[in-house]
CSV table of C-alpha atoms and ligand atoms in Angstrom, one decimal:
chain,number,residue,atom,x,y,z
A,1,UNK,CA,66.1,93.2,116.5
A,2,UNK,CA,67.9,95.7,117.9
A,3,UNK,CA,68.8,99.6,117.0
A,4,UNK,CA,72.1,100.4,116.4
A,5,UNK,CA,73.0,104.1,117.3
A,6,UNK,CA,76.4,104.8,115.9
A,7,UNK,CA,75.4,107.2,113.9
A,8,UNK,CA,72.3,108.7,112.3
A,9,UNK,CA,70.9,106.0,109.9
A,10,UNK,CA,70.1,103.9,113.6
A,11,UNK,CA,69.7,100.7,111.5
A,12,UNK,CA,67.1,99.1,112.6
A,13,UNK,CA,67.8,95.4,111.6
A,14,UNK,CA,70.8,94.5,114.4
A,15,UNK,CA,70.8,91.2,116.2
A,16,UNK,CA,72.9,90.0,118.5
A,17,UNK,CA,74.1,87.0,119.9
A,18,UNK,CA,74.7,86.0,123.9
A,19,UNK,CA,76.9,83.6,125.4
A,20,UNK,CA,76.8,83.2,129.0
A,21,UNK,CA,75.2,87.0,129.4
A,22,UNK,CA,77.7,88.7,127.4
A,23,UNK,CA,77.4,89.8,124.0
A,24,UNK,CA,79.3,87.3,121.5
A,25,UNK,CA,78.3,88.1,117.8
A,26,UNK,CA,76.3,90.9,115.6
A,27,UNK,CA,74.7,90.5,112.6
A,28,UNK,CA,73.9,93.3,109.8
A,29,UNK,CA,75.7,96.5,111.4
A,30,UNK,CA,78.8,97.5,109.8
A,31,UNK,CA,82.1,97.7,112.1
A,32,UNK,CA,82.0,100.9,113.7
A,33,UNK,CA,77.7,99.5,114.8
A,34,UNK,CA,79.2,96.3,116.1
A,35,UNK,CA,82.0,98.1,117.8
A,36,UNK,CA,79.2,99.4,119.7
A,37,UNK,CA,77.9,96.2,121.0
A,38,UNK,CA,81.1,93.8,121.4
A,39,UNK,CA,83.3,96.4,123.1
A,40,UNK,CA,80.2,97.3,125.3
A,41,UNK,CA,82.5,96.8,128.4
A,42,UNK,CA,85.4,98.9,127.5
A,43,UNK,CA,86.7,102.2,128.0
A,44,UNK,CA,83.5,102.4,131.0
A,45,UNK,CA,83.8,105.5,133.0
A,46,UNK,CA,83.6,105.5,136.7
A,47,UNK,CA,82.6,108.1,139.0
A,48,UNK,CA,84.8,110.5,140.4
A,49,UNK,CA,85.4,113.7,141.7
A,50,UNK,CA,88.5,115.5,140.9
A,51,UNK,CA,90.1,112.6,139.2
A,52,UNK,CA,89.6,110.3,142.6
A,53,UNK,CA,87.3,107.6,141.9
A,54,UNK,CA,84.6,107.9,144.4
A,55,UNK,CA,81.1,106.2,145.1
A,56,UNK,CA,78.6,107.4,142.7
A,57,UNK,CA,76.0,108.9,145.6
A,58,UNK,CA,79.0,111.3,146.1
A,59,UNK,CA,80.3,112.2,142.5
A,60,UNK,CA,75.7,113.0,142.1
A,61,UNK,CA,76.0,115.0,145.4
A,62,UNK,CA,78.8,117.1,144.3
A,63,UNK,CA,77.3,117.7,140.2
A,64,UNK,CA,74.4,118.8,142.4
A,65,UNK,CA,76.1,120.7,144.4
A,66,UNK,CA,77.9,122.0,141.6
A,67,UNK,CA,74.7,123.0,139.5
A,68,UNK,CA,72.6,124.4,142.2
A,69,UNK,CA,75.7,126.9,142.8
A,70,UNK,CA,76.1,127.6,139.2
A,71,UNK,CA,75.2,131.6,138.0
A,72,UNK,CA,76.2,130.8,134.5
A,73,UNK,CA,75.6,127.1,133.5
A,74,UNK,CA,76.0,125.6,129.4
A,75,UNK,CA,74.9,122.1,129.2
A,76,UNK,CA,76.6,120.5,125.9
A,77,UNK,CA,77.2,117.3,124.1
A,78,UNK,CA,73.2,115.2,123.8
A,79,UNK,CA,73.3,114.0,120.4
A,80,UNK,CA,74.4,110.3,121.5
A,81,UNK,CA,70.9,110.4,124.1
A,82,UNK,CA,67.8,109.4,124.0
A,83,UNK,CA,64.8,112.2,123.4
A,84,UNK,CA,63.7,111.7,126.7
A,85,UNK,CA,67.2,112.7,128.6
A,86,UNK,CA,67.1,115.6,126.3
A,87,UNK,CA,64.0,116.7,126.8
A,88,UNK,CA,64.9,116.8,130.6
A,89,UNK,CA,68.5,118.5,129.4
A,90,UNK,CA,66.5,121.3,127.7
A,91,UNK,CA,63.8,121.9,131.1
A,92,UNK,CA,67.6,121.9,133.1
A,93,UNK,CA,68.6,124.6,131.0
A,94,UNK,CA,65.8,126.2,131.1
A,95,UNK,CA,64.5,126.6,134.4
A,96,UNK,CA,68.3,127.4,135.3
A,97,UNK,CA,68.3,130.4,132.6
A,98,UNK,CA,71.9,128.3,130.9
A,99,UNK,CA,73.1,128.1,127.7
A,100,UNK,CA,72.3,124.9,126.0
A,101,UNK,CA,74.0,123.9,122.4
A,102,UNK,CA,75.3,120.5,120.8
A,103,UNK,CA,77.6,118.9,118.0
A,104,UNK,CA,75.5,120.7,115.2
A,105,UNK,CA,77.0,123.9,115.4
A,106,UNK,CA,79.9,122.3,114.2
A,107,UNK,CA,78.0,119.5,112.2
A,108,UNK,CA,74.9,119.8,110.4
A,109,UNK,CA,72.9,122.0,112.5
A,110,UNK,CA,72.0,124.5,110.0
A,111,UNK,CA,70.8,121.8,107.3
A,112,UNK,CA,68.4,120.5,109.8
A,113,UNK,CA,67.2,124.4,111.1
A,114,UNK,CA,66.3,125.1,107.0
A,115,UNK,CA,64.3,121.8,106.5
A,116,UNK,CA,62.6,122.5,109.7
A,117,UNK,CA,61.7,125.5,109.1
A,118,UNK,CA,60.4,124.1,105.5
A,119,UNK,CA,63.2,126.3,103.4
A,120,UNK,CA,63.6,123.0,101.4
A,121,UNK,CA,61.5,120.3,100.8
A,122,UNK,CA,63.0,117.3,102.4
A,123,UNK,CA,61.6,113.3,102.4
A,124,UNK,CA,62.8,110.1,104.1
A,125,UNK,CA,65.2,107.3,103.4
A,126,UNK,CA,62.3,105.1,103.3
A,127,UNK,CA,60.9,107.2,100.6
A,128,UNK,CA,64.3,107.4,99.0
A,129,UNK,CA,65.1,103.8,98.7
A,130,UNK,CA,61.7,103.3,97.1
A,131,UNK,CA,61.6,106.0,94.8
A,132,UNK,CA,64.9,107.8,94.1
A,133,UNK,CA,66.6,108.0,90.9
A,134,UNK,CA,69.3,110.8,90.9
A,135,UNK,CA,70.7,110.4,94.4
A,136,UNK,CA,73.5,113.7,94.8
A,137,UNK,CA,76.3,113.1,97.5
A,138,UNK,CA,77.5,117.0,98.0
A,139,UNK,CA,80.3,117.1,100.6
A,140,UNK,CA,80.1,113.8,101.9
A,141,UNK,CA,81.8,110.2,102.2
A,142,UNK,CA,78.9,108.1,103.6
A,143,UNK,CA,81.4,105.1,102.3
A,144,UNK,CA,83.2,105.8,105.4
A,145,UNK,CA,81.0,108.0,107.6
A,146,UNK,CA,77.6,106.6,107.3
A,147,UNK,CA,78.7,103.0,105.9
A,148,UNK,CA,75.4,101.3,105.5
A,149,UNK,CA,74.1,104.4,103.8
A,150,UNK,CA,74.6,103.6,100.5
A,151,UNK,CA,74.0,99.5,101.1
A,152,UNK,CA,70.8,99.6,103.1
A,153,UNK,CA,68.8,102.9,102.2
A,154,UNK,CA,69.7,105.1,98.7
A,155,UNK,CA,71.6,103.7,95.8
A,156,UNK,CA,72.2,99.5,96.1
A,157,UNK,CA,68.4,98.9,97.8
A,158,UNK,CA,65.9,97.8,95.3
A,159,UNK,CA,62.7,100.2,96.2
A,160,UNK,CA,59.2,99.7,95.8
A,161,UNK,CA,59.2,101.9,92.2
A,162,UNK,CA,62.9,101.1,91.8
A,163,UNK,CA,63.2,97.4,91.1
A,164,UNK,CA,66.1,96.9,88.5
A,165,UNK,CA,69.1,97.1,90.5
A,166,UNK,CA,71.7,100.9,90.7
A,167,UNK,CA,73.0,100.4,87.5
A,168,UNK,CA,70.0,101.2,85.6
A,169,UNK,CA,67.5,102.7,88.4
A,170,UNK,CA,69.4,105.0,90.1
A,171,UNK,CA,72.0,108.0,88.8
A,172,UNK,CA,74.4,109.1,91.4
A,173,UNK,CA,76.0,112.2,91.3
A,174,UNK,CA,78.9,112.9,93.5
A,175,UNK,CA,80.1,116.6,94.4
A,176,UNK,CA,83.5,116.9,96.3
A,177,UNK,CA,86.7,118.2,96.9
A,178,UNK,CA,88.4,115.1,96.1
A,179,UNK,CA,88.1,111.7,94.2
A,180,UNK,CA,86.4,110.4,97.6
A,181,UNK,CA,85.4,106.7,98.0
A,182,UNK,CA,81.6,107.4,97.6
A,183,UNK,CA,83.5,109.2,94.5
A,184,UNK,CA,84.7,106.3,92.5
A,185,UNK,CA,81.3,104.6,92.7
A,186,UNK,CA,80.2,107.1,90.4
A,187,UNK,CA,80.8,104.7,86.9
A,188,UNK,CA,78.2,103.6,84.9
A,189,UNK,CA,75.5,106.1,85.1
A,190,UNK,CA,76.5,108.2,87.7
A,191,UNK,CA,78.7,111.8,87.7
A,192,UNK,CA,81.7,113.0,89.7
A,193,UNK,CA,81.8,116.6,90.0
A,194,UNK,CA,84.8,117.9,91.5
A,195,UNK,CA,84.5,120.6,93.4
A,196,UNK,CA,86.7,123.4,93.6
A,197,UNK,CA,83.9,125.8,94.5
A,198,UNK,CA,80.6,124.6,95.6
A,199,UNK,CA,78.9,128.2,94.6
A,200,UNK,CA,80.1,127.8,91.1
A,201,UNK,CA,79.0,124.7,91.0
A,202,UNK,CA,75.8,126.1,92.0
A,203,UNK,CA,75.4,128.8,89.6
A,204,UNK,CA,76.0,126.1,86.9
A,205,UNK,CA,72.7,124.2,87.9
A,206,UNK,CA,71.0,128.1,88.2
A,207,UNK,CA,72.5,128.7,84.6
A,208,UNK,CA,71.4,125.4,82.7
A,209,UNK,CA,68.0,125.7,84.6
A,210,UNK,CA,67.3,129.2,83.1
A,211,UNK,CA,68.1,128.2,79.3
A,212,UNK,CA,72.3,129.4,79.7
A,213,UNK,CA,75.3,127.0,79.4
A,214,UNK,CA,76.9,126.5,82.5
A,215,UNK,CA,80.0,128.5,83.3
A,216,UNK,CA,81.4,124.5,84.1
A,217,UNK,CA,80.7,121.1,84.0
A,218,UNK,CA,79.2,122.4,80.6
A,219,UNK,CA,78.3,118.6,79.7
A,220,UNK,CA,77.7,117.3,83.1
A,221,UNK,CA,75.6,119.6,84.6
A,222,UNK,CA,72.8,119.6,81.9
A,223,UNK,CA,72.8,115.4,81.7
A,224,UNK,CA,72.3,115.2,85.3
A,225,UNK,CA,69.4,117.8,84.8
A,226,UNK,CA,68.2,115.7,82.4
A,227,UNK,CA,68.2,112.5,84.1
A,228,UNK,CA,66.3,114.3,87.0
A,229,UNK,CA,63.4,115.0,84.8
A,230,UNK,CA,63.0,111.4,83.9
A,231,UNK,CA,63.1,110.7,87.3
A,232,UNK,CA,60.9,112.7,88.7
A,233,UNK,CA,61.8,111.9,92.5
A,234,UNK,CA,65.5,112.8,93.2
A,235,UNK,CA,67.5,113.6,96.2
A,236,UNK,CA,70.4,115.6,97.2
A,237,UNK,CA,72.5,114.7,100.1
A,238,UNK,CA,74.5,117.3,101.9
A,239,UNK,CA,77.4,117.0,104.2
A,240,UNK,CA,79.7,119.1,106.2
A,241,UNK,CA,82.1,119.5,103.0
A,242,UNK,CA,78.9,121.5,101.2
A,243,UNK,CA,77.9,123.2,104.5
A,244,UNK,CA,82.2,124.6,104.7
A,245,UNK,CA,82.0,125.0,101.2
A,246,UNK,CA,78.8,127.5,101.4
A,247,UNK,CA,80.0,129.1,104.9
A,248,UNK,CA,76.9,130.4,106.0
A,249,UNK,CA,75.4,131.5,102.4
A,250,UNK,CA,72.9,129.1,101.8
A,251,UNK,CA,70.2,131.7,99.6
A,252,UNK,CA,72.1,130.4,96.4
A,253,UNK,CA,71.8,126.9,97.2
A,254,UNK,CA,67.9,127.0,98.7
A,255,UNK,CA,67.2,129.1,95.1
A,256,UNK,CA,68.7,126.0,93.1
A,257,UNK,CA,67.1,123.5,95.1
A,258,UNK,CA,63.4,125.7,94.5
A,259,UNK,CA,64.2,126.2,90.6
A,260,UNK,CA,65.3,122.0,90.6
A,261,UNK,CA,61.7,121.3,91.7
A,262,UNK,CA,60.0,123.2,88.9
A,263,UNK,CA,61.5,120.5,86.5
A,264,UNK,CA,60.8,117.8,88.9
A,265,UNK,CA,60.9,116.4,92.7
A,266,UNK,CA,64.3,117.1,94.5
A,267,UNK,CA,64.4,116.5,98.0
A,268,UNK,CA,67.1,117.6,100.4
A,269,UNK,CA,68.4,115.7,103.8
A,270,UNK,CA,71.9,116.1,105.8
A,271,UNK,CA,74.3,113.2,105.9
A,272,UNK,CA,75.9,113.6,109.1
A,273,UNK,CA,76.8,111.2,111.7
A,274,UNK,CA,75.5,111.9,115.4
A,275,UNK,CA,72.8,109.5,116.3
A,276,UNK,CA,70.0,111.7,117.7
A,277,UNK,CA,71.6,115.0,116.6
A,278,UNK,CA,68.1,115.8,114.8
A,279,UNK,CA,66.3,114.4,117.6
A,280,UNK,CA,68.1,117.5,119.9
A,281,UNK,CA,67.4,119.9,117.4
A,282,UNK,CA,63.9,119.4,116.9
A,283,UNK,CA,63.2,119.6,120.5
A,284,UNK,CA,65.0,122.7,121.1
A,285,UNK,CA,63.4,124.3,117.7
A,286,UNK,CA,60.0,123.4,119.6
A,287,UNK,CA,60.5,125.3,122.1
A,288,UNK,CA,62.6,127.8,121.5
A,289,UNK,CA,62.0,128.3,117.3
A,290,UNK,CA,66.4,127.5,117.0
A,291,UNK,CA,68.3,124.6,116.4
A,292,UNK,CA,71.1,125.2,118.9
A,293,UNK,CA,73.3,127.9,120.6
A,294,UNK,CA,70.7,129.0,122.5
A,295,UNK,CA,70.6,130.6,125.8
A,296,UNK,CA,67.2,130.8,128.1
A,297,UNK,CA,68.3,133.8,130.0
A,298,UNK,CA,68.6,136.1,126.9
A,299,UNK,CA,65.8,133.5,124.9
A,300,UNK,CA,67.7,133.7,122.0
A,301,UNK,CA,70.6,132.0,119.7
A,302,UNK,CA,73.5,133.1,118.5
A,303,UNK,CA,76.7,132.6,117.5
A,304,UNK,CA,78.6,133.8,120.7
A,305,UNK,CA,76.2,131.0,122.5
A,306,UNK,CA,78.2,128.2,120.7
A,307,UNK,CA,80.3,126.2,122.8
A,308,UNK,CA,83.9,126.6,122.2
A,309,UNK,CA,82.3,130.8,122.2
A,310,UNK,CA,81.0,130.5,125.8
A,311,UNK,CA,84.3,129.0,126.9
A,312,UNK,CA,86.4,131.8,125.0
A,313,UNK,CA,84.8,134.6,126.7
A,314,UNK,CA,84.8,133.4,129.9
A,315,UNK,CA,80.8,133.4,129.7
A,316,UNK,CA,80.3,130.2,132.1
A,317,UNK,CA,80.9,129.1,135.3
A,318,UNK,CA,79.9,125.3,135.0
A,319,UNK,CA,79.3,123.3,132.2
A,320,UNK,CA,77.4,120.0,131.8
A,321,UNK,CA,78.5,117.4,129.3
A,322,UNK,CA,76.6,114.9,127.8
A,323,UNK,CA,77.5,111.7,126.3
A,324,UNK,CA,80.4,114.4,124.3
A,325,UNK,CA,83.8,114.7,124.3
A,326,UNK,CA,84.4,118.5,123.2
A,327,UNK,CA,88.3,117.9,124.4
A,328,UNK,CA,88.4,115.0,121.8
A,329,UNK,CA,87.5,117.7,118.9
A,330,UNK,CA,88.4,121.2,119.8
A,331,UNK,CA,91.7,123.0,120.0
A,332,UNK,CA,94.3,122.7,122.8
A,333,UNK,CA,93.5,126.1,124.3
A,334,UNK,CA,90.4,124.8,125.4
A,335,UNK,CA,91.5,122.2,127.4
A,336,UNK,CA,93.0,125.5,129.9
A,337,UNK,CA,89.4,127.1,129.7
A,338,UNK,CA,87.2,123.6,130.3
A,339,UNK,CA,90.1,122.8,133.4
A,340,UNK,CA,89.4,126.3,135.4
A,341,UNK,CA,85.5,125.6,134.6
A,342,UNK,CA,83.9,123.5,136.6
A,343,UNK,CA,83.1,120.6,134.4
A,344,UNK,CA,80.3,117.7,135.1
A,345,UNK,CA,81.1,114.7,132.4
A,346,UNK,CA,77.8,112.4,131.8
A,347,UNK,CA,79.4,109.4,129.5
A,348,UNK,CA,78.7,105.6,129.5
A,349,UNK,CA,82.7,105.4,128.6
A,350,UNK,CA,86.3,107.5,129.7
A,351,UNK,CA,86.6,110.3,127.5
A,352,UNK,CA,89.7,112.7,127.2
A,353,UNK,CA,87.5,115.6,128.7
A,354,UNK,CA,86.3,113.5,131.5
A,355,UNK,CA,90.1,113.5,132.8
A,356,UNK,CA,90.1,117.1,133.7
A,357,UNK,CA,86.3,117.2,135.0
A,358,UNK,CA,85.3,118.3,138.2
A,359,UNK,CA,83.2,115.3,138.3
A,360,UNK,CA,82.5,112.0,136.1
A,361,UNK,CA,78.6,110.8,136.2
A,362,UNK,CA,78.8,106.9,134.3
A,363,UNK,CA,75.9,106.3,132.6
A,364,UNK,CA,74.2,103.7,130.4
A,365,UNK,CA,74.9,103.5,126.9
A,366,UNK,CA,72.0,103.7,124.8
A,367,UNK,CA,70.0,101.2,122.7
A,368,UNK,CA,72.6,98.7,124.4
A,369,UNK,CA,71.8,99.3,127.9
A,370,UNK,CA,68.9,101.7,127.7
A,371,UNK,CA,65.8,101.8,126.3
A,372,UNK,CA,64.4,105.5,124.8
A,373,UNK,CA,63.4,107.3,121.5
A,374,UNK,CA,66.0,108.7,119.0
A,375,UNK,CA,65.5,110.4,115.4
A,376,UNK,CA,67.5,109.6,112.5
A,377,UNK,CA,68.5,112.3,110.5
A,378,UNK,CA,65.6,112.1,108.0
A,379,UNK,CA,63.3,112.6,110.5
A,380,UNK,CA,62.3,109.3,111.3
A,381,UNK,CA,61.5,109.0,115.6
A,382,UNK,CA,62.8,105.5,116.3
A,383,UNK,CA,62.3,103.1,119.3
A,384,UNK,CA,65.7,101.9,121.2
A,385,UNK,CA,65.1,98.3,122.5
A,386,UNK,CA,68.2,97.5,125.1
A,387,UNK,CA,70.2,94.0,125.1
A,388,UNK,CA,70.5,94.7,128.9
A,389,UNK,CA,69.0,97.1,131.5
A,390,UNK,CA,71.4,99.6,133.3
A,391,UNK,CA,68.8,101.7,136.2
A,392,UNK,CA,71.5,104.5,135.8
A,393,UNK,CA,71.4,106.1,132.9
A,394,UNK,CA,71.3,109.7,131.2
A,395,UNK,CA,67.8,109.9,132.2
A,396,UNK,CA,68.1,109.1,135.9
A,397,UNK,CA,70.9,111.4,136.1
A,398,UNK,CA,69.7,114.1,134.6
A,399,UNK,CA,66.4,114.0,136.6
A,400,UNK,CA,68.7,113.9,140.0
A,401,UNK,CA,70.2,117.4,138.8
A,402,UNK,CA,66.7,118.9,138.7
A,403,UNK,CA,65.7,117.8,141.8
A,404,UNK,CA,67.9,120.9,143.0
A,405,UNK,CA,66.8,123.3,140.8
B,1,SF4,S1,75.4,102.6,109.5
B,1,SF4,FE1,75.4,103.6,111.4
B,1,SF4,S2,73.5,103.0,112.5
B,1,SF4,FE2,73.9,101.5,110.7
B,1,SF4,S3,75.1,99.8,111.7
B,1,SF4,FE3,76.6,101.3,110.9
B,1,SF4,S4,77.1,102.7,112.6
B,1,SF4,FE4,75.2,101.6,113.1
C-alpha cells in the first residue's frame, strides 16, 4: 500500500501495479491521485541555470552561491514536502534570519492557526467516519477538491457507531454560495443553505441557540440544531469559500462553534487541498508560536511577510521555492518582480515559475520517489512509503544549501 499525496486526505490504501519497472495501473485513488503515479515521468524538471540546462553539481553550486550571498532571503512553497525537508527549510530560514511562508496564507492557514492554538475543538477523520452524524460542508466542494472525501472518510463510510448507511446515519448540511456538487447531495436528510452571507448565516445559528428565531433559514437552521443534539458527535467542515466569506473575523464563528457544543459535540477541521500544508504549519507554530508569514530576523508574523507582500515591496533579494509554483497562481505583475529576484525553483516537475528562475534544483517527488512523514489536515502524521528511490530529493537538496550557511 502506498500513500497518495495529492492532496490532504493522503489516502492511505493506493496500490500500484509494475510492468517492466514502470508504473502500469492504480487501484483506489481517484484521478487527480493516480495522475500522480502514471504521469510520474512527465513534465520532469531539469537543472539549469538561467534557462540553460546544465549538470546538476553546477545549478547546486550556483543556489549555493546564490543563498550564501543572499541579505534578504524568503523561502516559499513546502506544502507538497515531506516534514523532514521542512523541518531543514525552517533551520534554513532561520539561521539565515529569511522570511519563510507557504500556500496557507492564501489557503487555510488561519483554520489550522485557531485549532492549534485550541480556539475550537477539532477531531479526526477517523473519528468522523465512526461517529459523525451532522457532517457541515461550509465553503467547500470536496466533490471536486478532495474527491475521496466524502467516499472514504465522512458521509458514505459506515463507522464503528455509524452502521446504517448516509441515508439514515448521517445529516449533511451544505453552506455555499452556489448549488455546488457536494450541494446537490444534500436530499434525503441533509440541508442546503445558500449562502449569500456567511455572518448572517452565523447569527441565525447564535439566534436559534439563545431561544430567538433566526433572522433566515427560519426552518432550517433550528432542524439542523436539532438533529445535532440527537447526534451528539457532529462536525463542521470549512473551506476557503467560509474563510473569504468571514475575511479575517472569525470571533462570530468561534462563539457559534462554543455555544454549538453546549447542546452537544461539534468539531471543526479545514477542507483544503495541499498535502502537508498542516504538516508546515505545525512545525513553524512549534517554533515560532505562527502558522506562516513569518520572518526570523524580526521573529515575528505578519501580513507584509506574506509572499506576494515581500515581492511587492521589494523586501527580498532571493527567494527559494519549494515544490510551488506561485507564478501558476498569482497575478501577472509578479511574474516582473519574481524575474529581477533571484529565484531558486526546487520541483520534481517544470513549473511556469521555474522558466524565469535563476536556477532549477529537480527533485524527487514524494511518496512516489521518496520516502518521509506528511500530516493530513486533521492532524493525522502519516508515513510515505516510495514505489521507487530517487537519492536526490527535497531533503538532499535542502541540506546542500545549509552546508553554506
Ligand atoms: S482524495 Fe486526495 S489523497 Fe486521496 S487519492 Fe484523491 S488526490 Fe490522492
Amino acid at each position: 500500500m502506498h500513500v497518495c499525496t495529492g492532496c490532504s486526505c493522503l489516502c492511505d490504501d493506493v496500490e500500484v501495479e509494475l510492468e517492466d519497472g514502470v508504473i502500469s495501473r492504480v487501484y483506489n485513488a481517484c484521478r487527480r491521485g493516480a495522475g500522480i503515479f502514471l504521469n510520474l515521468n512527465s513534465s520532469r524538471a531539469s537543472p539549469s541555470i538561467d534557462g540553460e540546462q546544465v549538470e546538476l553539481e553546477r545549478a547546486l553550486e550556483k543556489a549555493q552561491e546564490l543563498i550564501q550571498g543572499s541579505e534578504n532571503l524568503v523561502i516559499y512553497g513546502l506544502d507538497t514536502t515531506t516534514l523532514e525537508a521542512q523541518k531543514l527549510a525552517i533551520e534554513l530560514a532561520e539561521k539565515k534570519e529569511a522570511f519563510i511562508d507557504d500556500n496557507s496564507t492564501f489557503c487555510l492557514g488561519d483554520f489550522v492557526e485557531m485549532i492549534l492554538k485550541k480556539e475550537v475543538p477539532s477531531t479526526t477523520l477517523e473519528e468522523v467516519k465512526d461517529n459523525a452524524y451532522v457532517i457541515f460542508y461550509w465553503g467547500t466542494d470536496p466533490y471536486h477538491s478532495l474527491s475521496r472525501h466524502l467516499s472514504k472518510y465522512t458521509y458514505y463510510p459506515r463507522g464503528a457507531n455509524r452502521q446504517r448507511g448516509y441515508e439514515e446515519d448521517r445529516f449533511l448540511v451544505v453552506v455555499d454560495v452556489r448549488k455546488t456538487h457536494t450541494a446537490k447531495l444534500a436530499k434525503k436528510n441533509a440541508r442546503f443553505l445558500k449562502a449569500g452571507n456567511d455572518e448572517e448565516i452565523i447569527r441565525g445559528f447564535i439566534d436559534a441557540l439563545e431561544g430567538r428565531s433566526p433572522k433566515i433559514f427560519q426552518k432550517d437552521i433550528p432542524r439542523i440544531l436539532k438533529e445535532m443534539e440527537k447526534g451528539k458527535f457532529n462536525v463542521i467542515f470549512g473551506g476557503l469559500g467560509l474563510k473569504y466569506g468571514l475575511n479575517g473575523n472569525y470571533d462570530l464563528f468561534k462563539e457559534m462553534i462554543e455555544r454549538m457544543n453546549e447542546k452537544s459535540e461539534v468539531y471543526f477541521l479545514p477542507a483544503g487541498c495541499h498535502p502537508n500544508m498542516r504538516g508546515f504549519n505545525e512545525l513553524l507554530f512549534e517554533k515560532t508560536g505562527h502558522v506562516n508569514r513569518y520572518s526570523f530576523r524580526e521573529k515575528r508574523s505578519s501580513d507584509d511577510f506574506a509572499f506576494h507582500r515581500l515581492l511587492e515591496s521589494d523586501s527580498v533579494d532571493t527567494a527559494l521555492i519549494v515544490g510551488s509554483d506561485p507564478l501558476n497562481s498569482l497575478p501577472l505583475e509578479y511574474a516582473k518582480k519574481l524575474a529581477e529576484t533571484n529565484t531558486i525553483v526546487v520541483d520534481p516537475r517544470e513549473t511556469f515559475t521555474g522558466r524565469i528562475a535563476k536556477v532549477v534544483l529537480p527533485s524527487a517527488i514524494s511518496g512516489v520517489e521518496s520516502g518521509g512523514t506528511m500530516v493530513g489536515a486533521d492532524g493525522t502524521r502519516i508515513e510515505l512509503k516510495q514505489v521507487f528511490e530517487k537519492e536526490i530529493n527535497d531533503e538532499y537538496i535542502l541540506k546542500k544549501l545549509l552546508e553554506v550557511v
